[in-house]
Amino acid sequence: MTLHNFNVYFFLTVLCIVTIAGFAIIKPFWEPIFFAILLATVFYTPYQKLLERVKRPALAASLMLVVVAITIVVPVIGIATIVFNEVSSLVLESTQDGAGLQRSVALIADRITSVQFIEKSLTFADVRLSPDVIIAQIKQFVGKLWPYVQAMYAGAVNSTINFVVMFFTLFFLFIDGKRWLARIMHLSPLRDVYERQLVRDFSSMARATLKGTLIIGVIQGVLGGIAFTIAGIFSPMLWMLVMIVLSIIPAVGSGFIIFPAAVIMLLIGNIWQGIFLLCMGFIITSIDNVLRPKLVGKDTQMPTLVIFFATLGGLSVFGFSGFILGPIIMALVIALWNIYDQEFRDQLSEFNV
């Protein structure tokens, strides 16, 4: 029996086994490595301009790490710390005495049920807006939330390690990233034009996600948190984080939080707070339409609806990282199908006659 090209098959088998083993080794660090690639993509042009001035790659990369830390990492850590403290306070409030929370819930329930239309609607729907029932639901929700709070404590050391790995990787990506990318493109069997298209789409979506979704979300969330603080609503920092996440929803976004809060304020008799929140709600929800075209520009041609589902799906599959991973993966999916369309256009035309 003759084995044709046995050495080729053997080599490819060994190559696949060794490559899988290599991925298994770096698997614990895939998340910080991915975010390092993302940040390197976004900040590579400023790095090149800085390199032209200082003429030393290591110095330019070090200075860019400082810029990245000041502009992105430090604010994210600060917001996460504030929100963590808010969640901890809410957990303690609801699991211990909780007298203040009970008084607030009872006042809101009484004011809402005092409105005749709402009272009739609740009676028709056979819904009891009892303070005791609401408090029980809040305690049940917080009971489920507490394990996540404990996990945040436990994950503090792991997060620190991930940040160190991310910055270490980012440093070398600034210096050698362009050469590594050229090597990967050389080893890839795809045509160079398609490889450049994939790199271009990845870079565009990365910039769009950071400049558009993240920056606009932070602006909307911070303004909403300030509005909630002025209006005297409990845990404004926690609601700020919720509004940042909800800002991915086109047009309305954080309005899902601030408008109901305004209505509740009006129903319980806090007129100026309700009117203030309504005005802030219209301002905050209009930020998306004003800033997104300027920040994103032509970086992404993905439909808004696709970005919406990609973000929600990414959050569901990858956790918090999916906020960025989802849209980028979807952008690559669309890019690959566009390549398929370009490569097989003639055959597709024949089949679709």
Tab-separated table of C-alpha atoms in Angstrom:
chain	number	residue	atom	x	y	z
A	1	MET	CA	0.000	0.000	0.000
A	2	THR	CA	1.361	3.402	-1.023
A	3	LEU	CA	0.705	6.476	1.103
A	4	HIS	CA	0.686	9.553	-1.079
A	5	ASN	CA	1.914	12.770	0.571
A	6	PHE	CA	2.156	11.009	3.930
A	7	ASN	CA	4.728	13.511	5.186
A	8	VAL	CA	2.410	16.434	4.349
A	9	TYR	CA	-0.555	14.902	6.170
A	10	PHE	CA	1.625	13.997	9.141
A	11	PHE	CA	3.018	17.524	9.361
A	12	LEU	CA	-0.445	19.127	9.123
A	13	THR	CA	-1.730	16.797	11.856
A	14	VAL	CA	1.164	17.675	14.161
A	15	LEU	CA	0.711	21.368	13.302
A	16	CYS	CA	-2.987	21.269	14.262
A	17	ILE	CA	-2.263	19.426	17.536
A	18	VAL	CA	0.516	21.814	18.540
A	19	THR	CA	-1.568	24.863	17.575
A	20	ILE	CA	-4.534	23.647	19.656
A	21	ALA	CA	-2.162	23.073	22.568
A	22	GLY	CA	-0.808	26.597	22.135
A	23	PHE	CA	-4.317	28.086	22.211
A	24	ALA	CA	-5.075	26.058	25.336
A	25	ILE	CA	-2.035	27.596	27.044
A	26	ILE	CA	-3.098	31.201	26.348
A	27	LYS	CA	-6.833	30.543	26.785
A	28	PRO	CA	-6.903	31.906	30.385
A	29	PHE	CA	-5.640	35.225	29.022
A	30	TRP	CA	-7.718	35.536	25.841
A	31	GLU	CA	-9.827	38.386	27.226
A	32	PRO	CA	-6.988	40.782	28.184
A	33	ILE	CA	-5.185	39.856	24.951
A	34	PHE	CA	-8.295	40.690	22.917
A	35	PHE	CA	-8.742	44.047	24.642
A	36	ALA	CA	-5.058	44.778	24.081
A	37	ILE	CA	-5.541	44.120	20.352
A	38	LEU	CA	-8.625	46.333	20.401
A	39	LEU	CA	-6.831	49.213	22.109
A	40	ALA	CA	-3.793	48.819	19.875
A	41	THR	CA	-6.065	49.084	16.842
A	42	VAL	CA	-7.700	52.261	18.111
A	43	PHE	CA	-4.551	53.987	19.394
A	44	TYR	CA	-2.061	52.845	16.760
A	45	THR	CA	-2.307	56.021	14.672
A	46	PRO	CA	-1.544	58.288	17.676
A	47	TYR	CA	1.326	55.936	18.530
A	48	GLN	CA	2.804	56.358	15.037
A	49	LYS	CA	2.572	60.160	15.286
A	50	LEU	CA	4.229	60.063	18.701
A	51	LEU	CA	6.938	57.733	17.380
A	52	GLU	CA	7.780	60.253	14.660
A	53	ARG	CA	8.537	62.781	17.395
A	54	VAL	CA	10.436	60.706	19.984
A	55	LYS	CA	12.090	58.303	17.480
A	56	ARG	CA	12.222	55.529	20.108
A	57	PRO	CA	9.570	52.747	19.900
A	58	ALA	CA	9.831	51.698	23.553
A	59	LEU	CA	9.447	55.268	24.808
A	60	ALA	CA	6.534	55.980	22.453
A	61	ALA	CA	4.786	52.760	23.503
A	62	SER	CA	5.288	53.574	27.196
A	63	LEU	CA	3.836	57.051	26.756
A	64	MET	CA	0.836	55.609	24.897
A	65	LEU	CA	0.197	53.202	27.779
A	66	VAL	CA	-0.085	56.231	30.058
A	67	VAL	CA	-2.526	57.855	27.631
A	68	VAL	CA	-4.646	54.695	27.456
A	69	ALA	CA	-4.694	54.404	31.255
A	70	ILE	CA	-5.778	58.029	31.711
A	71	THR	CA	-8.437	58.063	28.992
A	72	ILE	CA	-10.034	54.636	29.420
A	73	VAL	CA	-8.811	52.382	32.205
A	74	VAL	CA	-8.818	54.828	35.137
A	75	PRO	CA	-12.366	56.137	34.441
A	76	VAL	CA	-13.675	52.579	34.016
A	77	ILE	CA	-12.129	51.488	37.321
A	78	GLY	CA	-13.508	54.585	39.034
A	79	ILE	CA	-17.041	54.007	37.764
A	80	ALA	CA	-16.869	50.309	38.647
A	81	THR	CA	-15.746	51.147	42.200
A	82	ILE	CA	-18.552	53.664	42.726
A	83	VAL	CA	-21.175	51.282	41.354
A	84	PHE	CA	-19.784	48.448	43.481
A	85	ASN	CA	-20.196	50.565	46.605
A	86	GLU	CA	-23.755	51.450	45.580
A	87	VAL	CA	-24.655	47.795	45.068
A	88	SER	CA	-23.138	46.853	48.416
A	89	SER	CA	-25.136	49.598	50.154
A	90	LEU	CA	-28.342	48.451	48.466
A	91	VAL	CA	-27.691	44.855	49.519
A	92	LEU	CA	-27.097	45.865	53.136
A	93	GLU	CA	-30.145	48.146	53.140
A	94	SER	CA	-32.496	45.441	51.895
A	95	THR	CA	-31.114	42.516	53.890
A	96	GLN	CA	-30.801	44.279	57.238
A	97	ASP	CA	-33.271	46.705	58.820
A	98	GLY	CA	-34.308	48.344	55.535
A	99	ALA	CA	-36.575	50.887	57.275
A	100	GLY	CA	-35.684	53.682	54.863
A	101	LEU	CA	-36.312	51.474	51.861
A	102	GLN	CA	-39.666	50.320	53.264
A	103	ARG	CA	-40.806	53.898	53.862
A	104	SER	CA	-39.837	54.928	50.311
A	105	VAL	CA	-41.601	51.943	48.732
A	106	ALA	CA	-44.718	52.456	50.871
A	107	LEU	CA	-44.872	56.155	49.933
A	108	ILE	CA	-44.513	55.421	46.217
A	109	ALA	CA	-47.126	52.630	46.316
A	110	ASP	CA	-49.638	54.813	48.197
A	111	ARG	CA	-49.201	57.752	45.828
A	112	ILE	CA	-49.516	55.576	42.716
A	113	THR	CA	-52.638	53.774	43.941
A	114	SER	CA	-54.169	57.123	44.922
A	115	VAL	CA	-54.501	57.960	41.220
A	116	GLN	CA	-58.014	56.819	40.294
A	117	PHE	CA	-57.177	55.645	36.769
A	118	ILE	CA	-54.204	53.580	37.973
A	119	GLU	CA	-56.193	52.130	40.866
A	120	LYS	CA	-58.990	50.996	38.523
A	121	SER	CA	-56.459	49.543	36.075
A	122	LEU	CA	-54.719	47.577	38.818
A	123	THR	CA	-58.075	46.338	40.143
A	124	PHE	CA	-59.139	45.263	36.651
A	125	ALA	CA	-55.865	43.410	36.147
A	126	ASP	CA	-56.142	41.882	39.624
A	127	VAL	CA	-52.752	43.304	40.630
A	128	ARG	CA	-52.024	44.213	44.260
A	129	LEU	CA	-49.474	46.998	44.611
A	130	SER	CA	-48.744	46.164	48.229
A	131	PRO	CA	-45.578	47.606	49.850
A	132	ASP	CA	-44.951	44.262	51.579
A	133	VAL	CA	-45.097	42.419	48.265
A	134	ILE	CA	-42.757	44.946	46.624
A	135	ILE	CA	-40.288	44.759	49.515
A	136	ALA	CA	-40.349	40.966	49.315
A	137	GLN	CA	-39.601	41.107	45.584
A	138	ILE	CA	-36.748	43.562	46.158
A	139	LYS	CA	-35.235	41.342	48.832
A	140	GLN	CA	-35.557	38.327	46.552
A	141	PHE	CA	-33.826	40.214	43.736
A	142	VAL	CA	-31.045	41.465	46.018
A	143	GLY	CA	-30.615	37.943	47.383
A	144	LYS	CA	-29.812	36.830	43.847
A	145	LEU	CA	-27.570	39.872	43.382
A	146	TRP	CA	-25.463	39.236	46.485
A	147	PRO	CA	-23.462	36.287	45.043
A	148	TYR	CA	-22.377	38.570	42.197
A	149	VAL	CA	-21.224	41.177	44.721
A	150	GLN	CA	-19.179	38.523	46.511
A	151	ALA	CA	-17.772	37.404	43.163
A	152	MET	CA	-16.624	40.982	42.528
A	153	TYR	CA	-14.604	40.834	45.751
A	154	ALA	CA	-13.131	37.484	44.781
A	155	GLY	CA	-12.360	38.656	41.240
A	156	ALA	CA	-10.407	41.748	42.283
A	157	VAL	CA	-7.055	39.938	42.169
A	158	ASN	CA	-7.872	38.268	38.853
A	159	SER	CA	-8.905	41.641	37.365
A	160	THR	CA	-5.598	43.152	38.446
A	161	ILE	CA	-3.713	40.326	36.736
A	162	ASN	CA	-5.781	40.819	33.578
A	163	PHE	CA	-4.957	44.532	33.518
A	164	VAL	CA	-1.246	43.768	33.871
A	165	VAL	CA	-1.430	41.216	31.038
A	166	MET	CA	-3.395	43.659	28.867
A	167	PHE	CA	-0.882	46.500	29.290
A	168	PHE	CA	2.085	44.146	28.834
A	169	THR	CA	0.560	42.836	25.601
A	170	LEU	CA	-0.410	46.323	24.438
A	171	PHE	CA	3.174	47.537	24.862
A	172	PHE	CA	4.530	44.915	22.456
A	173	LEU	CA	1.591	45.304	20.059
A	174	PHE	CA	2.506	48.956	19.627
A	175	ILE	CA	6.105	48.034	18.864
A	176	ASP	CA	5.727	44.807	16.837
A	177	GLY	CA	2.002	44.618	16.021
A	178	LYS	CA	2.347	45.737	12.423
A	179	ARG	CA	5.045	43.133	11.745
A	180	TRP	CA	2.996	40.366	13.423
A	181	LEU	CA	-0.045	41.312	11.349
A	182	ALA	CA	1.986	41.121	8.141
A	183	ARG	CA	3.202	37.666	9.190
A	184	ILE	CA	-0.346	36.443	9.839
A	185	MET	CA	-1.514	37.802	6.489
A	186	HIS	CA	1.391	36.007	4.789
A	187	LEU	CA	0.435	32.669	6.384
A	188	SER	CA	-3.262	33.086	5.610
A	189	PRO	CA	-4.432	31.419	2.371
A	190	LEU	CA	-6.935	34.230	1.723
A	191	ARG	CA	-6.190	36.763	-0.977
A	192	ASP	CA	-4.414	39.873	0.265
A	193	VAL	CA	-7.300	42.099	-0.817
A	194	TYR	CA	-9.703	40.113	1.370
A	195	GLU	CA	-7.291	40.070	4.296
A	196	ARG	CA	-6.953	43.840	4.112
A	197	GLN	CA	-10.730	44.124	3.973
A	198	LEU	CA	-11.102	42.017	7.146
A	199	VAL	CA	-8.460	44.070	8.950
A	200	ARG	CA	-10.119	47.280	7.800
A	201	ASP	CA	-13.559	46.132	8.977
A	202	PHE	CA	-12.179	45.002	12.342
A	203	SER	CA	-10.430	48.326	12.850
A	204	SER	CA	-13.500	50.308	11.814
A	205	MET	CA	-15.818	48.405	14.136
A	206	ALA	CA	-13.338	48.687	17.005
A	207	ARG	CA	-13.178	52.460	16.608
A	208	ALA	CA	-16.934	52.702	16.200
A	209	THR	CA	-17.558	50.654	19.337
A	210	LEU	CA	-15.194	52.655	21.518
A	211	LYS	CA	-15.912	56.102	20.118
A	212	GLY	CA	-19.617	55.583	19.566
A	213	THR	CA	-21.218	53.057	21.887
A	214	LEU	CA	-18.851	53.426	24.838
A	215	ILE	CA	-18.368	57.211	24.850
A	216	ILE	CA	-22.027	57.982	24.163
A	217	GLY	CA	-23.087	55.445	26.773
A	218	VAL	CA	-20.811	56.995	29.394
A	219	ILE	CA	-22.083	60.496	28.582
A	220	GLN	CA	-25.708	59.418	28.823
A	221	GLY	CA	-25.117	57.417	31.994
A	222	VAL	CA	-23.170	60.164	33.761
A	223	LEU	CA	-25.793	62.798	32.906
A	224	GLY	CA	-28.522	60.433	34.072
A	225	GLY	CA	-26.650	59.727	37.313
A	226	ILE	CA	-26.244	63.467	37.960
A	227	ALA	CA	-29.952	64.005	37.258
A	228	PHE	CA	-30.907	61.212	39.659
A	229	THR	CA	-28.614	62.659	42.322
A	230	ILE	CA	-30.215	66.115	42.008
A	231	ALA	CA	-33.712	64.571	42.076
A	232	GLY	CA	-32.841	62.616	45.231
A	233	ILE	CA	-33.337	59.108	43.801
A	234	PHE	CA	-31.594	56.323	45.725
A	235	SER	CA	-28.453	54.614	44.357
A	236	PRO	CA	-27.861	57.062	41.470
A	237	MET	CA	-24.539	55.432	40.578
A	238	LEU	CA	-26.189	52.053	40.171
A	239	TRP	CA	-28.812	53.562	37.872
A	240	MET	CA	-25.991	55.308	36.025
A	241	LEU	CA	-24.453	51.931	35.137
A	242	VAL	CA	-27.859	50.625	34.014
A	243	MET	CA	-28.301	53.663	31.746
A	244	ILE	CA	-24.816	53.180	30.285
A	245	VAL	CA	-25.732	49.620	29.300
A	246	LEU	CA	-29.172	50.604	27.986
A	247	SER	CA	-27.657	53.363	25.843
A	248	ILE	CA	-27.048	50.713	23.155
A	249	ILE	CA	-30.775	50.826	22.362
A	250	PRO	CA	-31.285	53.285	19.484
A	251	ALA	CA	-33.187	56.545	20.048
A	252	VAL	CA	-34.551	55.707	23.524
A	253	GLY	CA	-31.662	54.034	25.361
A	254	SER	CA	-31.383	55.310	28.920
A	255	GLY	CA	-34.833	56.832	28.554
A	256	PHE	CA	-36.194	53.430	29.631
A	257	ILE	CA	-34.954	54.358	33.113
A	258	ILE	CA	-35.218	58.120	33.372
A	259	PHE	CA	-38.756	58.566	31.945
A	260	PRO	CA	-40.422	56.044	34.308
A	261	ALA	CA	-38.521	57.676	37.184
A	262	ALA	CA	-39.911	61.054	36.130
A	263	VAL	CA	-43.466	59.690	36.023
A	264	ILE	CA	-43.081	58.131	39.480
A	265	MET	CA	-41.811	61.449	40.848
A	266	LEU	CA	-44.841	63.247	39.445
A	267	LEU	CA	-47.227	60.633	40.859
A	268	ILE	CA	-45.810	60.876	44.373
A	269	GLY	CA	-46.065	64.664	44.337
A	270	ASN	CA	-42.438	65.618	43.644
A	271	ILE	CA	-43.409	67.955	40.828
A	272	TRP	CA	-40.183	69.834	40.169
A	273	GLN	CA	-38.143	66.601	40.325
A	274	GLY	CA	-40.488	64.954	37.825
A	275	ILE	CA	-40.384	67.888	35.406
A	276	PHE	CA	-36.603	68.102	35.776
A	277	LEU	CA	-36.182	64.398	34.984
A	278	LEU	CA	-38.508	64.693	31.979
A	279	CYS	CA	-36.424	67.548	30.572
A	280	MET	CA	-33.177	65.688	31.246
A	281	GLY	CA	-34.657	62.579	29.644
A	282	PHE	CA	-35.321	64.391	26.371
A	283	ILE	CA	-31.827	65.906	26.438
A	284	ILE	CA	-30.086	62.601	27.203
A	285	THR	CA	-31.979	60.574	24.594
A	286	SER	CA	-31.191	63.164	21.914
A	287	ILE	CA	-27.448	62.849	22.554
A	288	ASP	CA	-27.310	59.621	20.535
A	289	ASN	CA	-28.684	61.270	17.395
A	290	VAL	CA	-26.395	64.313	17.760
A	291	LEU	CA	-23.079	62.750	18.768
A	292	ARG	CA	-23.074	59.318	17.101
A	293	PRO	CA	-22.687	60.596	13.491
A	294	LYS	CA	-19.819	62.863	14.586
A	295	LEU	CA	-18.030	60.261	16.698
A	296	VAL	CA	-18.576	57.214	14.497
A	297	GLY	CA	-18.754	58.811	11.059
A	298	LYS	CA	-18.175	56.188	8.383
A	299	ASP	CA	-16.334	53.780	10.670
A	300	THR	CA	-19.166	51.252	10.429
A	301	GLN	CA	-21.874	50.607	7.882
A	302	MET	CA	-23.711	48.100	10.060
A	303	PRO	CA	-27.424	48.779	10.487
A	304	THR	CA	-28.427	50.060	13.906
A	305	LEU	CA	-30.706	47.065	14.470
A	306	VAL	CA	-27.852	44.636	13.774
A	307	ILE	CA	-25.604	46.493	16.232
A	308	PHE	CA	-28.397	46.334	18.819
A	309	PHE	CA	-28.849	42.563	18.592
A	310	ALA	CA	-25.100	41.963	18.287
A	311	THR	CA	-24.530	43.869	21.529
A	312	LEU	CA	-27.305	42.108	23.436
A	313	GLY	CA	-26.190	38.726	22.093
A	314	GLY	CA	-22.583	39.481	22.969
A	315	LEU	CA	-23.560	40.372	26.536
A	316	SER	CA	-25.508	37.112	26.803
A	317	VAL	CA	-22.678	34.923	25.471
A	318	PHE	CA	-19.492	36.638	26.685
A	319	GLY	CA	-20.698	38.611	29.693
A	320	PHE	CA	-19.591	42.230	30.067
A	321	SER	CA	-16.930	41.796	27.373
A	322	GLY	CA	-19.707	41.076	24.891
A	323	PHE	CA	-20.558	44.777	24.973
A	324	ILE	CA	-17.627	45.171	22.572
A	325	LEU	CA	-17.091	41.612	21.339
A	326	GLY	CA	-20.603	41.176	19.936
A	327	PRO	CA	-20.574	44.052	17.399
A	328	ILE	CA	-17.005	43.303	16.311
A	329	ILE	CA	-17.736	39.612	15.688
A	330	MET	CA	-20.904	40.531	13.790
A	331	ALA	CA	-18.919	43.007	11.695
A	332	LEU	CA	-16.479	40.223	10.759
A	333	VAL	CA	-19.392	37.910	9.922
A	334	ILE	CA	-20.819	40.525	7.550
A	335	ALA	CA	-17.369	41.138	6.065
A	336	LEU	CA	-16.860	37.424	5.368
A	337	TRP	CA	-20.252	37.186	3.655
A	338	ASN	CA	-19.331	40.232	1.565
A	339	ILE	CA	-16.129	38.435	0.559
A	340	TYR	CA	-18.197	35.371	-0.335
A	341	ASP	CA	-20.435	37.583	-2.476
A	342	GLN	CA	-17.459	39.130	-4.265
A	343	GLU	CA	-15.692	35.813	-4.892
A	344	PHE	CA	-18.706	33.853	-6.138
A	345	ARG	CA	-20.742	36.651	-7.697
A	346	ASP	CA	-20.805	35.103	-11.170
A	347	GLN	CA	-21.873	31.668	-9.884
A	348	LEU	CA	-24.544	33.237	-7.690
A	349	SER	CA	-25.885	35.148	-10.668
A	350	GLU	CA	-26.200	31.905	-12.608
A	351	PHE	CA	-28.075	30.183	-9.787
A	352	ASN	CA	-30.429	33.125	-9.284
A	353	VAL	CA	-31.532	33.490	-12.899
